[in-house]
Every structure is written in C-alpha cells, then in structure tokens.
C-alpha cells in the first residue's frame, strides 16, 4: 500500500479543487491558487491554507463564526462518516493568528506498524507515540492527540471542500430567502445576465449576488428581446426558488404591478392618492384596460381621466412608450355594473345591455347590443377588447349587433345605452364617431407653451366686459365720460372754419403752404443726417478694389 499523503500530488489536488469549487469567489480564488503553488517549494502548512478559506468571511459578508462552524461540520462529516463515528473531536481556534487545531480524544492505541501507511492516523496512534503522550498507555487504550491536517488524503480533502462549499451556498440561499420572502409582489430593477432556452437569468440591481429567473411565459417579449447586457428592466418578484441551483428568485415583467408602478412614477395624482386604480385587465405587450376613480380626498378640480392622459396625451404616451407601444385604455369607474360595462367596452358605443342567466354558474352574463357598424370595434382585434372588458367586470359578455338583436327578437331600449340620435346619423353616413378624448397633437417646432391663451381666463374677461357694456355706455367706457361734449365741440369748430364760404379759399391756401413746408423740412432733415454719417465714412480699399467713387455725387441719390 502506497503512502497515504504525497505532498506534490496533494498540492496538485489543492489547485484543482480550488479552481473548480471556488471560481466565483474572484480575488480569493487567485490567492488560494498562488498559495497552493507555493506549497510545492515551501513549508506552507494546511493551517495556512485554512486562513485563506476564513477570508470568505470578508469576501461574502458571512460572519467569521459561521465560517468556522461550517468548516468544523465539513471535517466532522468526513471523519465520522468515513473513519470513526465514535471519535471525539475538539476544535481549538486561535482567532488572533487565524489558526485551527483539531484534537481527537479517542484515538485507538495500536502496535507500531512496519509501514506507517498501514494505520489511519486520524483515529489510530502507534504504541510508541502513545507512550509519549500517556506513559502507561497500552494496546487498545484511547489517548488524545492532535490530528495532522496535512495528512488528509486527496479524497478526504475533496469531500471537506465539497461539504464546506455546500454549507456556504445554503447559508447564502437562506439569507436571500429571509431577505426576500417579505418582498414577494414588489417591483425591483434587474439587469440582464444571460439568455437561456427556457427563459432569462437576471441579477438584481440592489444586490447583484441575487440571481433571478424569468421564464419565457412570464416575459414581455417586446421588452426582453431588445435587451442589451447593461440594460435594466422592472420585474415583479413572483416567488422564491429554494431548490434551483442557478437562481434564487422567480420574476416576471408581465405582472399588473409593473403597470401600477409606471402609473405611480408618471402620474403625480396617482402617487398622491388623488386618483386610484380600481382594476387592471392586461394582455402584456399588446393592450391594457385600467379602471380609475377619484379618491374621496381628491380636490374637486381633479378629473381622473384627464389627469392621467395629460396635456397632449404626454403622460399616458410616456407609459405606453416604456411598455414598447402597449395600448392603454382608461376606463371610468362606476358602481353601476351596466355603466361599467359601457365604459369598459369603449371605444365602441352601446345601445343596450341585457343581463342573462350565467351558463357556468360562476360568472354573471350580459348581452351587449352595439350599432351594426361598431360590432367589430366592440369585439376588438383578436377579441382583445371584449376579453379585457369581460375581465374587468368579472362577467361573460356576448357582443351582438343591432341587426342580430332584431333577428333574434331580443327586446331592447335605446335609451339605456350611450348612443345619441346624432351618433346614429353619423354612423349611417359611414363616418367614425369622435373620440371622447382628444388625440395627441404634435406641438409645432418653436412654439412655446407659455404663449398659449388660457381660454378659461379669456372667457371670464369677455363675460366681465359684456357686463360692463350692459351697465354703462360702451363708448364712454373706452374713450372717457366727456365723449359727447368733445364730439359736439369738434363739430362746431369744423362748421366755423371749413363750412364758412368766406374763409374757404384761405383755408385751402394755408393747407397747401403747410404741405410744402413739411416736404422742405423733411429734405433738410435728411441732408443733416447724411452729412453727419458721412463724416465717419472711411473707404475700405480691400473691398472696393479698383472702384472709383469720385464720379458719384449726391444728386445721383435723389
């Protein structure tokens, strides 16, 4: 039988095991690998190697006493399970020097072997050595002796490291479970780590050591397919993965909570609690219907639908863009079930809603009668509109046209719906009904919102002016209270000066003289200005070149 421990071979095993089992430790991996290389040409002992393992306390933020306890358990498992289940082991820790000693208090005294490898030194001691420990020691006695850690075989060493690594991984997994078991349902930021065939691995931004798995069935493909390694997305924590080796959390980015968080981020009235989200029905990446209502604490001026849409639909468009173009329908909340159905089936109009007996015994059922030309609109592309509306009201909705209702002799009352006579006329002409909400309009380039007219203030000013006109004379309000006297005086003066035939010729002569003098004055003023400016004039030869200005006189400019 060969030697139980070969130093060079043991050094090779140390390097191999470190490289394979601790490669995620980073800096520690390099340190341990170099230490193992040094064992080939130095007297480095196994205890020094243990100090390196204890550095995991700092690298992985694990308490030092936990590291020591896990190493003790790893050694005990090898000795108890492989050699002697009755061994009495004592671990002596020298924290000052980061040293560890193991003493077996039940080593069996045996005869001195001819070949040292014939006995197992973990649990046995030769009689000659035993007598140095205990003078009266004899065969089959038990003595206490420190275990030479350098004498571990390669197989023992691998088992110890595997046990140790498993305990460390379990500790970190349990720590994640404790940290995140109360965060299920929360929305967190995650960064792309790796694409897999059945999903995506992500690392949490708040703790990169936590790996989350998002299966394809829980992923919004419009968002995930365009991700780059440095990109982050919002994900909702669905559950913990306690038995998964690659990830600790199960996440999704199609959960309704993702949409709720976007509303809180983009709509101040929602974040302040003035507008509440009552229900959400969603086909992630395609279309959502969000039922909103005003909270009891909201100021009277807040309008829930308008506040969410925002000026030029800026707010709702920002949410839609973050969801890669997902269409978002806003639905006005109502305690009346039929009114809620009308609101949810929008943009289609409703003629009447008739409740019927449910067929499955669990959901209520309704027949929704709509105008013929809006039957397809009410159902929606691939049935999405009616599907989401049904999800909101928690009822089965059967959408039929007015003609179909007439054919089936279903009695209905147009006054129960939200279609007006004007709407019918527009629909009969093949035109579309105007939307309840203004479409988003592009702001012209260079147009400043500050220059927009406040129509409400303008209307109030007009009303005030109209009131003043009714109460006072409008001309007097604008030109002064003595308007009448001024006009009378002017007319009288005109009669005396212009209509007096005796003075008419003099008046015209004076007028002609005044016009002539005015022209003369204008010419004189021009000449004064020209002379003043020409004093400062200097000829620029670089520009004029060979042009002779001497031939130009003032008369040419008249």
XYZ file of C-alpha atoms in Angstrom:
558
model
C 0.000 0.000 0.000
C 1.449 3.433 -1.016
C 1.827 6.487 1.097
C -1.367 7.967 2.436
C -0.212 11.508 1.630
C 2.019 12.654 -1.194
C 2.923 16.319 -0.863
C 3.263 17.179 -4.573
C 0.154 15.271 -5.524
C -1.727 16.903 -2.673
C -0.642 20.352 -3.926
C -1.996 19.488 -7.370
C -5.330 18.456 -5.875
C -5.498 21.676 -3.886
C -5.054 23.732 -7.054
C -7.627 21.694 -8.969
C -10.277 21.772 -6.258
C -9.815 25.470 -5.593
C -10.127 26.280 -9.264
C -13.287 24.207 -9.724
C -15.146 24.848 -6.483
C -14.313 28.451 -5.624
C -14.093 30.098 -9.038
C -16.904 32.521 -8.188
C -15.014 33.926 -5.226
C -12.809 36.059 -7.509
C -9.916 37.545 -5.560
C -9.886 34.637 -3.116
C -9.536 32.174 -5.995
C -6.326 33.833 -7.218
C -4.939 33.998 -3.694
C -5.622 30.334 -2.911
C -4.270 29.176 -6.246
C -0.989 31.003 -5.669
C -0.748 29.633 -2.128
C -1.216 26.101 -3.391
C 1.546 26.634 -5.974
C 3.841 27.838 -3.186
C 3.347 24.569 -1.290
C 5.476 22.782 -3.857
C 8.593 24.767 -2.883
C 7.923 25.824 0.714
C 6.846 24.532 4.080
C 3.372 26.035 3.844
C 1.071 24.032 6.121
C -2.556 23.154 5.764
C -3.406 25.541 8.591
C -2.168 28.444 6.469
C -4.434 27.263 3.729
C -7.292 27.361 6.231
C -6.614 31.034 6.882
C -7.342 31.709 3.236
C -10.664 29.930 3.491
C -11.549 32.033 6.518
C -11.167 35.110 4.302
C -14.531 34.149 2.850
C -15.967 35.928 5.857
C -14.989 39.250 4.307
C -15.480 38.364 0.673
C -19.005 37.035 1.047
C -20.007 39.038 4.095
C -20.501 35.919 6.208
C -19.828 36.046 9.970
C -16.477 34.504 10.889
C -18.033 32.180 13.468
C -20.324 30.800 10.749
C -17.324 30.078 8.503
C -15.535 28.264 11.345
C -18.640 26.275 12.266
C -19.168 25.183 8.660
C -15.557 24.052 8.356
C -15.898 22.090 11.599
C -19.016 20.379 10.256
C -17.210 19.548 6.996
C -14.286 17.897 8.806
C -16.552 16.058 11.239
C -18.622 14.658 8.402
C -15.532 13.153 6.754
C -14.056 11.683 9.972
C -17.347 10.437 11.429
C -18.686 9.138 8.146
C -15.520 7.600 6.723
C -13.365 6.553 9.654
C -14.881 6.514 13.145
C -18.351 7.580 14.126
C -17.309 7.373 17.830
C -14.407 9.796 17.514
C -14.403 12.673 19.979
C -13.217 15.762 18.157
C -12.274 19.090 19.711
C -11.626 22.164 17.602
C -9.254 24.739 19.087
C -9.469 28.122 17.413
C -6.738 30.711 17.656
C -8.538 33.810 16.405
C -5.508 36.038 16.925
C -3.487 34.016 14.436
C -6.413 32.694 12.365
C -5.339 29.181 13.278
C -7.272 25.992 13.864
C -6.295 22.753 15.621
C -8.301 19.529 15.776
C -7.809 17.037 18.623
C -9.226 13.516 18.651
C -9.692 12.392 22.270
C -10.425 8.797 21.281
C -7.500 7.695 19.169
C -7.015 3.956 19.449
C -3.549 2.727 20.520
C -2.240 0.071 18.123
C 1.036 -1.763 17.652
C 3.746 0.048 15.782
C 3.245 -0.816 12.097
C 6.060 -1.873 9.823
C 4.688 0.555 7.226
C 3.299 3.901 8.552
C 0.614 3.872 5.888
C -0.884 0.712 7.369
C -2.708 2.689 10.069
C -5.191 5.584 9.853
C -3.692 8.399 11.842
C -6.970 10.235 12.206
C -8.259 7.586 14.612
C -5.203 5.455 15.463
C -1.844 6.057 17.152
C 1.211 3.737 17.347
C 2.051 2.475 20.829
C 5.467 4.165 20.804
C 3.911 7.544 20.145
C 1.066 6.892 22.562
C 3.536 6.365 25.429
C 4.988 9.818 24.789
C 1.538 11.145 25.357
C 0.499 8.803 28.146
C 3.285 6.920 29.889
C 1.172 3.909 30.875
C -0.579 3.625 27.526
C -1.110 0.133 26.169
C -2.728 -1.553 23.195
C -6.467 -0.786 22.760
C -6.292 2.228 25.059
C -7.595 5.638 23.973
C -5.420 8.717 24.007
C -5.832 12.328 22.937
C -3.749 13.593 20.024
C -3.902 16.439 17.569
C -4.855 15.476 14.032
C -2.206 16.306 11.471
C -4.279 18.217 8.915
C -1.546 17.808 6.296
C -2.182 14.083 6.356
C -5.626 14.297 4.794
C -5.836 12.224 1.631
C -6.861 13.786 -1.634
C -10.279 12.123 -1.376
C -10.781 13.432 2.169
C -9.734 16.894 1.166
C -12.171 16.999 -1.773
C -15.007 15.841 0.481
C -14.225 18.509 3.062
C -14.248 21.282 0.457
C -17.440 19.992 -1.157
C -19.196 19.896 2.202
C -17.891 23.333 3.060
C -18.982 24.832 -0.248
C -22.429 23.298 0.066
C -22.908 24.788 3.541
C -21.776 28.223 2.332
C -24.184 28.106 -0.615
C -27.040 27.021 1.653
C -26.264 29.891 4.012
C -26.366 32.442 1.201
C -29.548 30.975 -0.218
C -31.234 31.053 3.194
C -30.104 34.623 3.654
C -31.691 35.570 0.344
C -34.881 33.755 1.333
C -35.025 35.665 4.613
C -34.359 38.964 2.847
C -36.857 38.486 0.023
C -39.655 36.364 1.454
C -41.392 39.586 2.507
C -40.722 41.227 -0.867
C -42.858 38.883 -2.957
C -45.074 41.056 -5.126
C -42.691 44.008 -5.118
C -41.291 45.549 -8.291
C -37.481 45.802 -8.446
C -34.834 46.674 -11.013
C -32.934 43.800 -12.652
C -30.069 43.635 -15.146
C -29.740 41.089 -17.943
C -27.267 38.337 -17.093
C -27.820 35.502 -19.563
C -30.316 34.309 -22.157
C -31.390 30.687 -21.814
C -33.578 28.475 -23.940
C -36.457 28.493 -21.474
C -36.028 31.982 -20.070
C -33.677 34.712 -18.893
C -31.297 34.977 -15.951
C -31.100 38.430 -14.374
C -29.200 39.909 -11.449
C -30.893 42.363 -9.137
C -29.520 45.888 -9.256
C -29.877 46.290 -5.485
C -27.927 43.065 -4.856
C -26.010 41.615 -7.844
C -25.394 38.386 -5.929
C -29.106 37.613 -6.137
C -29.918 35.855 -9.411
C -33.496 35.848 -10.690
C -35.031 33.649 -13.362
C -37.755 34.880 -15.707
C -39.363 32.094 -17.772
C -40.493 32.820 -21.316
C -44.120 32.507 -20.251
C -43.658 35.391 -17.793
C -41.734 37.694 -20.141
C -42.914 40.596 -22.270
C -41.082 39.656 -25.464
C -41.278 43.178 -26.863
C -39.096 44.330 -23.980
C -36.837 41.333 -23.346
C -35.938 40.701 -26.998
C -34.357 44.148 -27.289
C -32.302 43.993 -24.081
C -28.551 44.511 -24.041
C -26.308 43.173 -21.240
C -26.153 46.565 -19.498
C -29.907 47.263 -19.742
C -32.176 47.197 -16.701
C -35.898 46.480 -16.552
C -38.647 46.437 -13.945
C -39.568 42.948 -12.765
C -42.030 41.712 -10.186
C -40.872 39.113 -7.633
C -43.264 36.188 -8.021
C -41.792 33.558 -5.684
C -38.629 32.074 -4.180
C -36.702 29.252 -5.875
C -35.335 27.245 -2.964
C -34.303 24.158 -4.934
C -32.888 25.871 -8.007
C -29.095 25.874 -8.343
C -28.883 28.773 -10.808
C -31.344 31.300 -9.383
C -32.977 32.239 -6.109
C -35.995 34.233 -7.316
C -38.732 33.758 -9.885
C -39.674 37.063 -11.525
C -41.987 38.383 -14.239
C -42.305 41.568 -16.267
C -45.898 40.979 -17.397
C -47.417 41.338 -13.925
C -50.031 44.062 -13.432
C -47.866 45.564 -10.681
C -45.391 46.677 -13.355
C -48.107 48.845 -14.893
C -49.197 50.123 -11.481
C -45.631 51.244 -10.699
C -45.423 53.128 -14.001
C -48.649 54.963 -13.138
C -47.186 55.930 -9.767
C -43.984 57.151 -11.424
C -45.592 59.146 -14.238
C -48.870 60.439 -12.747
C -48.480 62.724 -9.693
C -52.201 62.491 -8.900
C -51.871 58.711 -8.609
C -48.744 58.943 -6.442
C -50.500 61.474 -4.168
C -53.526 59.204 -3.794
C -55.984 61.555 -5.503
C -56.646 59.085 -8.320
C -56.946 55.374 -7.540
C -56.500 52.363 -9.803
C -59.511 50.140 -9.202
C -58.904 47.275 -11.681
C -56.453 46.280 -14.368
C -57.032 43.868 -17.224
C -53.990 43.291 -19.368
C -52.569 41.389 -22.313
C -48.930 42.299 -21.740
C -47.246 43.947 -24.692
C -50.499 44.430 -26.612
C -53.283 46.132 -24.717
C -54.436 47.044 -21.213
C -57.603 48.466 -19.694
C -57.137 50.417 -16.470
C -60.170 51.360 -14.368
C -59.581 54.572 -12.436
C -61.616 56.542 -9.920
C -61.226 59.699 -7.884
C -60.440 59.188 -4.204
C -62.627 60.827 -1.529
C -59.713 63.084 -0.545
C -59.139 64.412 -4.070
C -59.755 68.143 -4.712
C -62.860 68.959 -6.713
C -60.907 70.292 -9.707
C -59.147 66.962 -10.382
C -60.569 64.945 -13.277
C -59.276 61.391 -13.130
C -59.196 60.530 -16.846
C -57.799 63.896 -17.925
C -55.097 63.971 -15.263
C -53.791 60.588 -16.394
C -53.861 61.438 -20.103
C -52.049 64.714 -19.549
C -51.530 67.641 -21.914
C -51.338 66.390 -25.499
C -51.571 62.841 -24.071
C -47.975 63.219 -22.834
C -48.407 61.237 -19.621
C -50.208 58.196 -20.986
C -47.890 58.165 -24.012
C -44.834 58.074 -21.727
C -46.203 54.965 -20.006
C -47.030 53.317 -23.318
C -43.543 54.017 -24.684
C -41.920 52.364 -21.664
C -44.008 49.286 -22.429
C -42.830 49.315 -26.069
C -46.077 50.639 -27.515
C -48.596 48.729 -25.421
C -52.019 50.338 -25.919
C -53.611 51.563 -22.673
C -57.368 52.215 -22.414
C -58.596 54.265 -19.455
C -61.979 53.244 -18.056
C -64.125 55.428 -15.790
C -65.115 53.538 -12.639
C -68.803 53.118 -11.809
C -70.671 51.325 -9.050
C -73.369 50.507 -11.611
C -72.383 47.239 -13.281
C -74.034 48.062 -16.617
C -72.474 51.514 -16.706
C -69.079 49.955 -16.003
C -69.633 47.563 -18.922
C -70.435 50.535 -21.206
C -67.272 52.293 -20.082
C -65.157 49.157 -20.465
C -66.406 48.312 -23.966
C -65.256 51.735 -25.205
C -64.375 52.979 -27.816
C -67.488 51.213 -29.135
C -70.910 52.663 -28.307
C -73.613 50.593 -26.620
C -77.315 50.518 -27.477
C -78.457 48.386 -24.530
C -77.168 45.825 -22.016
C -79.349 42.895 -21.016
C -78.467 40.569 -18.148
C -78.921 36.844 -18.789
C -78.542 33.677 -16.772
C -74.927 32.508 -16.474
C -74.177 29.159 -18.072
C -71.205 28.175 -15.922
C -72.784 29.088 -12.597
C -69.846 31.241 -11.510
C -69.928 34.361 -13.650
C -72.785 36.717 -14.405
C -73.583 37.100 -18.097
C -74.740 40.017 -20.230
C -75.792 40.588 -23.833
C -74.275 43.819 -25.104
C -76.061 45.267 -28.142
C -73.987 47.648 -30.258
C -74.547 49.500 -33.571
C -74.019 47.300 -36.627
C -71.026 49.258 -37.904
C -69.305 49.051 -34.498
C -69.753 45.323 -33.908
C -66.176 44.538 -34.944
C -64.846 47.505 -32.968
C -66.589 46.305 -29.806
C -65.078 42.840 -30.131
C -61.642 44.212 -30.948
C -58.671 42.755 -32.768
C -58.444 39.047 -31.940
C -61.224 39.629 -29.417
C -58.954 41.654 -27.109
C -61.436 44.456 -26.390
C -64.275 42.240 -25.207
C -61.850 39.899 -23.428
C -60.376 42.711 -21.355
C -63.783 44.265 -20.713
C -65.074 40.891 -19.507
C -62.073 40.567 -17.209
C -62.754 43.983 -15.703
C -66.433 43.436 -14.921
C -65.923 39.762 -13.974
C -68.742 38.708 -16.260
C -69.300 36.972 -19.587
C -70.105 39.494 -22.319
C -71.864 38.449 -25.513
C -71.449 41.226 -28.094
C -74.168 41.289 -30.770
C -75.127 43.858 -33.382
C -78.446 45.696 -33.501
C -79.495 43.735 -36.585
C -78.734 40.434 -34.872
C -80.791 41.510 -31.859
C -83.693 42.317 -34.169
C -83.394 38.933 -35.909
C -83.438 37.123 -32.556
C -86.352 39.273 -31.384
C -84.424 40.491 -28.374
C -86.225 43.407 -26.771
C -84.011 46.395 -26.063
C -84.317 50.070 -25.235
C -82.033 52.540 -26.960
C -82.389 54.967 -24.075
C -80.481 52.502 -21.855
C -77.326 52.922 -23.937
C -74.932 55.751 -24.670
C -75.731 56.240 -28.371
C -77.443 59.515 -29.279
C -79.557 60.306 -32.338
C -76.666 62.365 -33.686
C -74.376 59.360 -33.264
C -76.756 57.210 -35.301
C -76.814 59.771 -38.113
C -73.007 59.878 -38.197
C -72.765 56.102 -38.221
C -75.355 55.805 -41.000
C -73.177 58.098 -43.126
C -70.278 55.673 -42.658
C -68.324 58.129 -40.550
C -66.490 57.425 -37.321
C -67.683 58.842 -34.042
C -65.470 61.427 -32.435
C -63.417 60.048 -29.570
C -64.282 61.080 -26.038
C -60.668 62.134 -25.551
C -58.509 64.415 -27.631
C -55.871 62.668 -29.657
C -52.281 63.551 -29.102
C -51.235 66.543 -31.179
C -47.701 67.402 -32.073
C -46.538 70.761 -30.772
C -45.164 72.938 -33.606
C -41.417 73.453 -33.507
C -40.535 76.679 -31.788
C -43.975 77.030 -30.177
C -43.747 77.986 -26.521
C -46.390 76.692 -24.137
C -46.081 79.958 -22.211
C -47.646 81.809 -25.200
C -50.784 79.671 -25.157
C -54.026 81.509 -24.387
C -55.814 80.394 -21.262
C -59.350 80.036 -22.619
C -60.914 79.985 -19.177
C -59.356 83.347 -18.247
C -60.244 84.742 -21.673
C -63.891 83.699 -21.255
C -64.043 85.374 -17.845
C -62.670 88.645 -19.268
C -65.243 88.589 -22.088
C -68.053 87.998 -19.602
C -66.836 90.898 -17.427
C -66.653 93.203 -20.438
C -70.163 92.219 -21.527
C -71.425 93.038 -18.068
C -69.795 96.465 -18.195
C -71.302 97.172 -21.618
C -74.767 96.425 -20.313
C -74.346 98.633 -17.262
C -72.635 101.669 -18.878
C -72.219 103.325 -22.247
C -69.547 101.348 -24.118
C -68.095 104.415 -25.916
C -67.781 106.295 -22.645
C -66.075 103.210 -21.063
C -63.414 103.236 -23.764
C -62.935 106.976 -24.570
C -63.982 108.755 -21.407
C -67.140 110.137 -19.826
C -66.945 113.540 -21.654
C -67.080 111.928 -25.122
C -70.331 113.662 -26.135
C -69.116 117.144 -25.222
C -65.868 116.605 -27.119
C -67.667 115.496 -30.279
C -70.062 118.451 -30.158
C -67.218 120.925 -29.747
C -65.299 119.438 -32.680
C -68.297 119.602 -34.992
C -68.969 123.229 -34.109
C -65.355 124.206 -34.782
C -65.454 122.464 -38.169
C -68.544 124.400 -39.153
C -66.964 127.704 -38.306
C -63.597 127.061 -40.057
C -64.424 124.813 -43.007
C -68.019 125.439 -43.956
C -67.713 129.240 -43.804
C -67.674 130.189 -47.524
C -65.876 133.395 -46.836
C -62.887 131.611 -45.351
C -62.827 128.533 -47.613
C -60.167 129.911 -50.014
C -57.888 130.916 -47.139
C -58.215 127.507 -45.602
C -57.013 125.763 -48.795
C -54.097 128.189 -49.195
C -52.971 127.538 -45.674
C -53.202 123.785 -46.235
C -51.060 123.907 -49.437
C -48.445 126.030 -47.687
C -48.257 123.622 -44.776
C -47.701 120.623 -47.083
C -44.905 122.409 -48.970
C -43.158 123.434 -45.754
C -43.400 119.853 -44.494
C -41.580 118.491 -47.568
C -38.860 121.142 -47.189
C -38.371 120.235 -43.555
C -38.068 116.524 -44.457
C -35.358 117.233 -47.060
C -33.402 119.416 -44.661
C -33.556 116.717 -42.015
C -32.260 114.094 -44.483
C -29.330 116.238 -45.570
C -28.311 116.856 -41.944
C -28.351 113.129 -41.209
C -26.391 112.256 -44.377
C -23.654 114.804 -43.645
C -23.325 113.616 -40.061
C -22.993 109.986 -41.068
C -20.566 110.639 -43.939
C -18.083 112.190 -41.535
C -17.496 108.726 -40.089
C -17.267 107.085 -43.513
C -13.934 105.536 -44.482
C -13.135 103.845 -47.752
C -12.236 100.187 -47.427
C -9.785 99.529 -50.292
C -9.785 95.800 -49.669
C -13.469 95.667 -50.501
C -13.800 98.389 -53.166
C -10.660 97.428 -55.076
C -10.431 99.455 -58.317
C -13.856 101.154 -57.995
C -13.626 104.940 -58.308
C -16.089 106.771 -56.059
C -15.216 110.254 -57.273
C -17.808 110.145 -60.071
C -20.651 109.622 -57.630
C -22.342 112.761 -56.354
C -25.272 113.422 -54.095
C -27.607 114.194 -56.990
C -27.388 110.566 -58.129
C -29.058 109.530 -54.892
C -32.037 111.867 -55.167
